[in-house]
Short mmCIF file of C-alpha atoms in Angstrom, two decimals:
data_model
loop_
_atom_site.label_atom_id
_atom_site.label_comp_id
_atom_site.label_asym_id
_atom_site.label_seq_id
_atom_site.Cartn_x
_atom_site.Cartn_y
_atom_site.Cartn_z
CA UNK A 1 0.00 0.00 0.00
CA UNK A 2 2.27 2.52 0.83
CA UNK A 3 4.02 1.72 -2.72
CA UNK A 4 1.25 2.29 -4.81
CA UNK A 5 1.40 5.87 -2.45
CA UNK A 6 4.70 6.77 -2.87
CA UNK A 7 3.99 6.28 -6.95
CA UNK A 8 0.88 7.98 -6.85
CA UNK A 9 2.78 10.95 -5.41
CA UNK A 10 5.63 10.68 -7.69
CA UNK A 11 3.52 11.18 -10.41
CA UNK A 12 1.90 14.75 -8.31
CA UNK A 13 5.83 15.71 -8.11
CA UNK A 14 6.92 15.09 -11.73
CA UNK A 15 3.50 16.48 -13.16
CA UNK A 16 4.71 19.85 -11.32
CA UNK A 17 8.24 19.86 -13.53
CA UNK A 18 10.12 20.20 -10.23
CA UNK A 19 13.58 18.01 -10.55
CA UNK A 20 15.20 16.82 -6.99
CA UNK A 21 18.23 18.00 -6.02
CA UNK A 22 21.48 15.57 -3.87
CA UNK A 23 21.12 18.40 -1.40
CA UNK A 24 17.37 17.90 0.07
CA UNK A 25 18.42 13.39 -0.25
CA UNK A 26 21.24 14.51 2.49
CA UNK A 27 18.75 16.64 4.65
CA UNK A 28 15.64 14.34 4.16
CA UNK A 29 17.81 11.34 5.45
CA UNK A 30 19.09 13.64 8.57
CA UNK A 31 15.85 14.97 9.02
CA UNK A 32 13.91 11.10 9.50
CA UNK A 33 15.54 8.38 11.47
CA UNK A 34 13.91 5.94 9.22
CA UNK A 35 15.24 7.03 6.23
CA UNK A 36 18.39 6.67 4.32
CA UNK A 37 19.88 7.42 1.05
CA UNK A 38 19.54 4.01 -0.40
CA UNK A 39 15.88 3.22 0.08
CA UNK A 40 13.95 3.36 -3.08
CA UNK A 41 11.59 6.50 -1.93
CA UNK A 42 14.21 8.54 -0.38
CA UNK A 43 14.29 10.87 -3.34
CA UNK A 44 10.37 11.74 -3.62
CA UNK A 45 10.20 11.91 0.22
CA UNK A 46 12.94 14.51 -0.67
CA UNK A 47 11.04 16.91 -2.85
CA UNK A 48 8.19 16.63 -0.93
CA UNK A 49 9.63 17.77 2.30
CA UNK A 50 11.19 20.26 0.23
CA UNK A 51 7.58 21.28 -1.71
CA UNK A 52 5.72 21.17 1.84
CA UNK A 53 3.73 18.22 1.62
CA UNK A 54 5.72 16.15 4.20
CA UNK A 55 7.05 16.74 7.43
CA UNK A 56 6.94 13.50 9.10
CA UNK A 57 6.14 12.52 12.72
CA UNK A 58 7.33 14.80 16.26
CA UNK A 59 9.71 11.76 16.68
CA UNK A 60 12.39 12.51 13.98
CA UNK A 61 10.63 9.60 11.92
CA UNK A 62 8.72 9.41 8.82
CA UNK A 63 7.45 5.76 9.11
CA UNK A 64 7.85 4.35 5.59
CA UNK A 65 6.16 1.17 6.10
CA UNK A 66 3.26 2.74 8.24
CA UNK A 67 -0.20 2.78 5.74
CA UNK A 68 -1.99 6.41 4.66
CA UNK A 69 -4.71 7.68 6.27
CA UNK A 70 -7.24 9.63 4.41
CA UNK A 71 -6.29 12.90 6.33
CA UNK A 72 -2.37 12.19 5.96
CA UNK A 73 -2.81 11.86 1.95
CA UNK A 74 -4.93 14.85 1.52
CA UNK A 75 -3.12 17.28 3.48
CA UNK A 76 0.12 15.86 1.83
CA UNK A 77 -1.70 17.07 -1.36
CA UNK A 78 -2.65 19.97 -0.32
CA UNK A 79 0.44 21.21 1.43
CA UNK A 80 2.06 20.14 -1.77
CA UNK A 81 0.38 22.33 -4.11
CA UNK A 82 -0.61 24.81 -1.89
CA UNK A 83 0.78 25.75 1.21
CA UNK A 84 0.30 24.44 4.91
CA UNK A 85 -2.77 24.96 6.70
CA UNK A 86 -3.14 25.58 10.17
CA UNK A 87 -3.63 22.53 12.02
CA UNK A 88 -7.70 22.15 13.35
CA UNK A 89 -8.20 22.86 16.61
CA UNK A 90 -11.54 21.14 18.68
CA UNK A 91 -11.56 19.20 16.03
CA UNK A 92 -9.52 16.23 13.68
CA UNK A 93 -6.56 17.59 13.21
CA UNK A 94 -6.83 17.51 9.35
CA UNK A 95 -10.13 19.37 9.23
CA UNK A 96 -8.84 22.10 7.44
CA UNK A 97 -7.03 20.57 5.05
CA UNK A 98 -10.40 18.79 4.02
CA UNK A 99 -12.23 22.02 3.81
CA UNK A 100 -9.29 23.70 1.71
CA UNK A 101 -9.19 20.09 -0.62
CA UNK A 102 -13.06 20.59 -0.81
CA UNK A 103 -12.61 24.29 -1.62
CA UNK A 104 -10.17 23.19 -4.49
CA UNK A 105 -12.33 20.65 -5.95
CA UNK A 106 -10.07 17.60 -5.09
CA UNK A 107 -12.96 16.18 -3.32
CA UNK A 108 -16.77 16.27 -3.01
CA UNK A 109 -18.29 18.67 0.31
CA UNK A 110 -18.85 15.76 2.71
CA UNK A 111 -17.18 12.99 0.68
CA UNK A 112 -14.57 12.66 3.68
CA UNK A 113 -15.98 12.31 7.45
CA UNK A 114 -14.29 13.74 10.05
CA UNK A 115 -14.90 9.92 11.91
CA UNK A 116 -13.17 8.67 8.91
CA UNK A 117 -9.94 10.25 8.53
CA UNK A 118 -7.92 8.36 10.75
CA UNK A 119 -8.89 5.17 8.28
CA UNK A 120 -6.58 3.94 5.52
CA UNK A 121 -7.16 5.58 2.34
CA UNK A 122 -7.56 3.10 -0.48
CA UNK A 123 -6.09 3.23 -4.40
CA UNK A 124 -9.23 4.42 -5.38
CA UNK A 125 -9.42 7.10 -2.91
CA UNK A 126 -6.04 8.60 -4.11
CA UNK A 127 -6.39 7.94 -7.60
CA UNK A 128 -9.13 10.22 -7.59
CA UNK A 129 -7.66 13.10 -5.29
CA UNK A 130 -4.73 12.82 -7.75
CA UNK A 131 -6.94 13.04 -10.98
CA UNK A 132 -9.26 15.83 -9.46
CA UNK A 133 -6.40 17.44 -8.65
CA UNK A 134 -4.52 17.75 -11.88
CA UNK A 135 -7.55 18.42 -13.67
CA UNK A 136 -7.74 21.63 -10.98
CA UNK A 137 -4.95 23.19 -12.04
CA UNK A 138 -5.28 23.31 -15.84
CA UNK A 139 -2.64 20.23 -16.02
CA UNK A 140 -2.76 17.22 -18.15
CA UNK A 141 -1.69 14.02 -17.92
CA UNK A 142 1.78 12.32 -19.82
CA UNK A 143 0.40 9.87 -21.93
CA UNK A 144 3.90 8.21 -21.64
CA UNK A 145 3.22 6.26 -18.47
CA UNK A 146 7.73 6.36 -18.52
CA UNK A 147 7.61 10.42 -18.31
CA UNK A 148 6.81 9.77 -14.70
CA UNK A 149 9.51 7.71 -13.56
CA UNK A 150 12.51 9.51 -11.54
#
């Protein structure tokens, strides 16, 4: 699961034309405990630090192997397009992130619960954040399914 993520997000990074630089590798890997410069996703956990869309856990860690809730993967979305949001208060901490993803048009008023986003989000869930998401901003998708590779 956290794979298919991980490619589903590559694909956000590329379709933005940003390249990753050796630098933000090195202060990724010092940044998360978990994460070194060999493992497979250290480069788009990279540019998504850098972008905004990641800062990992109070602990130092980023948890690699942990799955995607529906809150994590839409603020990680978000943040990455957009900018942070202030984290909800008296309510899920990802509330606002919701309403700003709603706002966008990456998803439907209502179509995530606030009871819900602790869950796992599913393929589906993210293919269609990612979809809605591109569409959003004018982009359009490689038809090369290779022009997204790193």
């Amino acid at each position: 699961m956290r794979k298919a993520i991980l490619f589903i997000l590559i694909t956000m990074v590329l379709a933005s034309t940003l390249t990753i630089t050796y630098g933000s590798i090195n202060e990724t890997v010092n940044r998360f405990s978990d994460v070194s410069k060999g493992d497979w996703f250290a480069p788009t956990v990279a540019k998504l630090v850098e972008m905004g869309g990641i800062e990992g856990y109070s602990n130092g860690t980023f948890k690699p192997n942990r799955t995607m809730t529906q809150a994590e993967f839409i603020k990680t979305v978000v943040a990455t397009l957009h900018e942070e949001e202030p984290i909800a208060e008296d309510e899920h901490w990802g509330m606002n992130y919701i309403r700003e993803a709603e706002k966008l048009g990456y998803i439907d008023g209502g179509e995530y619960r606030e009871d819900d986003l602790n869950k796992p989000i599913n393929r589906y869930q993210m293919a269609k954040i990612i979809v809605r998401a591109v569409e959003a901003r004018g982009e359009a998708f490689k038809e090369n399914a290779r022009d997204y590779s790193v």
